[in-house]
Amino acid sequence: KQEVTQIPAALSVPEGENLVLNCSFTDSAIYNLQWFRQDPGKGLTSLLLIQSSQREQTSGRLNASLDKSSGRSTLYIAASQPGDSATYLCAVILRAGNMLTFGGGTRLMVKP
Amino acid sequence: GAVVSQHPSRVICKSGTSVKIECRSLDFQATTMFWYRQFPKQSLMLMATSNEGSKATYEQGVEKDKFLINHASLTLSTLTVTSAHPEDSSFYICSASTLRGNYSYEQYFGPGTRLTVT
């Protein structure tokens, strides 16, 4: 059974710092990996999707990398801002059309 | 594009009553819809997977007679919580999967429904 773990569970940083969120998964035979953002009491916003054949994706200040063989992904946030404060979830899907398995999330607080 | 809506966004009901939550894909046809539940400060847990026109597949530990799922069309799935109890209070989120977009089978999530059972 696929298990997804995110470290750290919570993170508090001052504004402007570059930071890295980690995600690991036990079954490396994934179809794709997705990073989401969730604000309190809200639904999920997809940030980046990395297909299994890709090694990274970038969007603005966000960069996500994928190392399938080691079962790891990282989300890099450059020049963090208070508006980045949210919970970040990573999720993997084993095959097309199948369900996502979520990690426990990292709660990020960026202090002004 | 690829917008998913949920209705209602919040609902408060009395113990023993039933509540229906709708999930709609607004601008695309969803071959598969997923229902998740999220308790405070926890991650999303998949409850069931539904394909249009067929019975839903429930995850282990989820009572199919309590959480009724109907996926009558390619744009609508409903989750009915029957005989709700306070322990059913949670945040329910649906997602819809489609072949459209840059990547096949990307899931698009609804905004969630906050259910409170008193």
Short mmCIF file of C-alpha atoms in Angstrom, two decimals:
data_model
loop_
_atom_site.label_atom_id
_atom_site.label_comp_id
_atom_site.label_asym_id
_atom_site.label_seq_id
_atom_site.Cartn_x
_atom_site.Cartn_y
_atom_site.Cartn_z
CA LYS A 1 0.00 0.00 0.00
CA GLN A 2 1.30 3.41 -1.00
CA GLU A 3 2.22 5.66 1.92
CA VAL A 4 3.09 9.32 1.56
CA THR A 5 4.97 11.22 4.24
CA GLN A 6 5.65 14.92 4.48
CA ILE A 7 8.33 16.53 6.58
CA PRO A 8 8.19 18.83 8.42
CA ALA A 9 4.61 18.78 9.65
CA ALA A 10 4.82 22.48 10.47
CA LEU A 11 7.22 25.24 9.57
CA SER A 12 7.48 28.88 10.59
CA VAL A 13 9.88 31.19 8.77
CA PRO A 14 10.45 34.93 8.43
CA GLU A 15 9.43 36.61 5.23
CA GLY A 16 11.97 36.43 2.41
CA GLU A 17 13.46 33.05 3.24
CA ASN A 18 13.83 30.32 0.68
CA LEU A 19 12.43 27.07 1.95
CA VAL A 20 12.07 23.41 1.04
CA LEU A 21 9.19 21.09 1.79
CA ASN A 22 9.79 17.36 1.58
CA CYS A 23 7.58 14.52 0.44
CA SER A 24 8.43 10.82 0.34
CA PHE A 25 6.44 7.86 -0.96
CA THR A 26 6.93 4.13 -0.53
CA ASP A 27 5.96 2.82 -3.97
CA SER A 28 8.14 4.34 -6.67
CA ALA A 29 5.90 3.11 -9.52
CA ILE A 30 3.85 6.30 -9.61
CA TYR A 31 1.97 7.78 -12.56
CA ASN A 32 2.38 11.35 -11.39
CA LEU A 33 2.88 13.49 -8.29
CA GLN A 34 1.00 16.64 -7.48
CA TRP A 35 1.58 19.47 -5.00
CA PHE A 36 -1.44 21.31 -3.63
CA ARG A 37 -2.05 24.31 -1.44
CA GLN A 38 -4.93 24.43 1.04
CA ASP A 39 -5.97 27.55 2.93
CA PRO A 40 -7.89 27.06 6.22
CA GLY A 41 -11.43 25.89 5.61
CA LYS A 42 -10.96 25.88 1.85
CA GLY A 43 -10.55 23.34 -0.91
CA LEU A 44 -7.35 22.41 -2.69
CA THR A 45 -5.51 24.47 -5.25
CA SER A 46 -3.22 22.53 -7.56
CA LEU A 47 0.25 24.09 -7.67
CA LEU A 48 2.37 21.75 -9.74
CA LEU A 49 1.97 18.35 -11.35
CA ILE A 50 5.00 16.25 -12.25
CA GLN A 51 4.55 13.29 -14.52
CA SER A 52 6.59 10.18 -13.78
CA SER A 53 8.85 10.85 -16.78
CA GLN A 54 9.69 14.36 -15.60
CA ARG A 55 12.19 15.48 -12.99
CA GLU A 56 10.87 18.91 -12.14
CA GLN A 57 8.27 21.56 -12.79
CA THR A 58 8.39 25.28 -12.16
CA SER A 59 5.74 27.92 -11.68
CA GLY A 60 6.77 31.38 -10.60
CA ARG A 61 8.53 31.14 -7.24
CA LEU A 62 7.72 27.46 -6.93
CA ASN A 63 9.84 24.59 -8.11
CA ALA A 64 9.00 20.95 -7.55
CA SER A 65 11.43 18.12 -8.17
CA LEU A 66 10.83 14.40 -8.41
CA ASP A 67 13.22 11.52 -7.83
CA LYS A 68 11.18 8.40 -8.46
CA SER A 69 13.95 5.95 -7.71
CA SER A 70 14.39 7.26 -4.20
CA GLY A 71 10.70 7.97 -3.68
CA ARG A 72 11.15 11.65 -2.97
CA SER A 73 9.84 15.01 -4.09
CA THR A 74 10.66 18.48 -2.86
CA LEU A 75 8.78 21.74 -3.21
CA TYR A 76 11.06 24.76 -3.21
CA ILE A 77 9.55 28.15 -2.44
CA ALA A 78 11.75 31.13 -3.21
CA ALA A 79 11.55 34.45 -1.39
CA SER A 80 8.64 33.41 0.81
CA GLN A 81 5.83 35.88 1.50
CA PRO A 82 3.15 36.03 4.21
CA GLY A 83 0.61 35.16 1.52
CA ASP A 84 2.34 31.81 1.12
CA SER A 85 1.07 30.79 4.56
CA ALA A 86 -1.07 27.70 4.06
CA THR A 87 -0.95 23.93 4.26
CA TYR A 88 0.96 22.27 1.43
CA LEU A 89 -0.03 18.75 0.45
CA CYS A 90 1.70 16.36 -1.85
CA ALA A 91 -0.14 13.46 -3.42
CA VAL A 92 0.75 10.61 -5.72
CA ILE A 93 -1.30 8.61 -8.16
CA LEU A 94 -0.27 5.09 -9.08
CA ARG A 95 -1.97 4.79 -12.44
CA ALA A 96 -4.07 6.86 -14.78
CA GLY A 97 -7.60 7.44 -13.57
CA ASN A 98 -6.84 6.14 -10.12
CA MET A 99 -7.10 7.82 -6.76
CA LEU A 100 -4.64 10.22 -5.20
CA THR A 101 -2.87 9.24 -2.00
CA PHE A 102 -2.12 12.28 0.12
CA GLY A 103 0.63 13.04 2.57
CA GLY A 104 -0.18 14.57 5.94
CA GLY A 105 0.73 18.05 4.77
CA THR A 106 3.11 20.76 5.92
CA ARG A 107 1.57 23.78 7.66
CA LEU A 108 3.60 26.79 6.63
CA MET A 109 3.56 30.13 8.42
CA VAL A 110 5.53 33.00 6.88
CA LYS A 111 5.90 35.84 9.34
CA PRO A 112 6.10 39.45 8.13
CA GLY B 1 -11.33 25.86 -17.33
CA ALA B 2 -11.74 22.67 -15.29
CA VAL B 3 -13.86 24.11 -12.51
CA VAL B 4 -15.54 21.93 -9.93
CA SER B 5 -18.28 23.27 -7.68
CA GLN B 6 -19.83 21.89 -4.51
CA HIS B 7 -23.15 22.72 -2.95
CA PRO B 8 -23.77 23.57 -0.22
CA SER B 9 -20.54 25.08 1.06
CA ARG B 10 -21.73 24.77 4.65
CA VAL B 11 -24.54 22.81 6.22
CA ILE B 12 -25.69 22.30 9.79
CA CYS B 13 -28.12 19.50 10.47
CA LYS B 14 -29.60 17.70 13.42
CA SER B 15 -28.52 14.25 14.43
CA GLY B 16 -30.52 11.57 12.63
CA THR B 17 -31.28 13.58 9.52
CA SER B 18 -29.81 13.07 6.05
CA VAL B 19 -27.76 15.56 4.09
CA LYS B 20 -27.04 15.62 0.37
CA ILE B 21 -23.90 17.23 -1.06
CA GLU B 22 -23.57 17.91 -4.76
CA CYS B 23 -20.39 17.95 -6.80
CA ARG B 24 -20.48 19.35 -10.32
CA SER B 25 -17.88 19.70 -13.04
CA LEU B 26 -18.86 22.98 -14.67
CA ASP B 27 -17.00 23.01 -17.95
CA PHE B 28 -15.90 19.46 -18.58
CA GLN B 29 -17.16 15.91 -18.42
CA ALA B 30 -15.74 13.91 -15.55
CA THR B 31 -15.20 10.24 -16.17
CA THR B 32 -14.48 9.65 -12.51
CA MET B 33 -15.33 11.54 -9.35
CA PHE B 34 -13.76 11.05 -5.95
CA TRP B 35 -15.08 11.89 -2.49
CA TYR B 36 -12.70 12.73 0.33
CA ARG B 37 -13.19 13.54 3.99
CA GLN B 38 -10.90 15.75 5.99
CA PHE B 39 -10.92 16.10 9.78
CA PRO B 40 -9.38 19.18 11.42
CA LYS B 41 -5.63 19.43 10.95
CA GLN B 42 -5.52 16.12 9.12
CA SER B 43 -4.99 15.25 5.50
CA LEU B 44 -7.59 14.12 3.01
CA MET B 45 -8.82 10.56 3.25
CA LEU B 46 -10.45 8.99 0.23
CA MET B 47 -13.94 7.72 0.93
CA ALA B 48 -15.05 6.42 -2.45
CA THR B 49 -14.49 6.50 -6.18
CA SER B 50 -17.43 6.78 -8.54
CA ASN B 51 -17.68 6.31 -12.27
CA GLU B 52 -20.67 7.61 -14.19
CA GLY B 53 -23.42 5.05 -14.45
CA SER B 54 -21.88 2.47 -12.16
CA LYS B 55 -21.75 1.75 -8.46
CA ALA B 56 -19.20 3.55 -6.34
CA THR B 57 -16.16 1.79 -4.97
CA TYR B 58 -15.78 2.44 -1.27
CA GLU B 59 -12.56 2.46 0.72
CA GLN B 60 -12.14 0.09 3.59
CA GLY B 61 -13.95 1.28 6.68
CA VAL B 62 -16.40 3.54 4.84
CA GLU B 63 -20.00 2.39 5.21
CA LYS B 64 -21.66 2.34 1.82
CA ASP B 65 -25.14 2.32 3.34
CA LYS B 66 -24.36 5.43 5.34
CA PHE B 67 -22.58 7.39 2.63
CA LEU B 68 -24.67 7.00 -0.50
CA ILE B 69 -23.02 8.07 -3.72
CA ASN B 70 -24.85 8.64 -6.98
CA HIS B 71 -23.02 9.51 -10.18
CA ALA B 72 -25.91 9.91 -12.57
CA SER B 73 -24.19 12.00 -15.22
CA LEU B 74 -20.73 12.98 -16.40
CA THR B 75 -21.06 16.33 -14.64
CA LEU B 76 -22.78 15.50 -11.36
CA SER B 77 -22.08 13.27 -8.39
CA THR B 78 -23.92 13.41 -5.08
CA LEU B 79 -22.96 12.22 -1.62
CA THR B 80 -25.76 11.65 0.85
CA VAL B 81 -24.89 11.24 4.50
CA THR B 82 -27.77 9.24 5.92
CA SER B 83 -28.81 9.37 9.58
CA ALA B 84 -26.01 11.78 10.33
CA HIS B 85 -24.32 11.76 13.74
CA PRO B 86 -21.98 14.30 15.33
CA GLU B 87 -18.97 12.13 14.47
CA ASP B 88 -19.83 12.64 10.79
CA SER B 89 -19.05 16.33 11.17
CA SER B 90 -16.20 16.97 8.81
CA PHE B 91 -15.03 18.75 5.67
CA TYR B 92 -16.08 16.82 2.57
CA ILE B 93 -14.24 17.49 -0.68
CA CYS B 94 -14.92 16.07 -4.11
CA SER B 95 -12.66 15.91 -7.12
CA ALA B 96 -13.32 15.20 -10.76
CA SER B 97 -10.96 13.47 -13.12
CA THR B 98 -10.83 14.16 -16.82
CA LEU B 99 -8.76 13.46 -19.89
CA ARG B 100 -8.81 17.14 -20.78
CA GLY B 101 -5.97 19.54 -20.08
CA ASN B 102 -2.24 19.17 -20.42
CA TYR B 103 -2.12 15.97 -18.45
CA SER B 104 -4.39 13.00 -18.64
CA TYR B 105 -6.41 12.21 -15.58
CA GLU B 106 -5.51 15.30 -13.61
CA GLN B 107 -7.91 15.72 -10.72
CA TYR B 108 -9.66 19.01 -10.13
CA PHE B 109 -10.99 19.69 -6.65
CA GLY B 110 -14.14 21.33 -5.44
CA PRO B 111 -14.11 23.98 -2.69
CA GLY B 112 -15.39 21.58 -0.06
CA THR B 113 -18.50 21.33 2.12
CA ARG B 114 -18.34 21.85 5.87
CA LEU B 115 -20.85 19.55 7.56
CA THR B 116 -21.74 20.10 11.21
CA VAL B 117 -24.10 17.65 12.88
CA THR B 118 -25.60 18.86 16.16
#
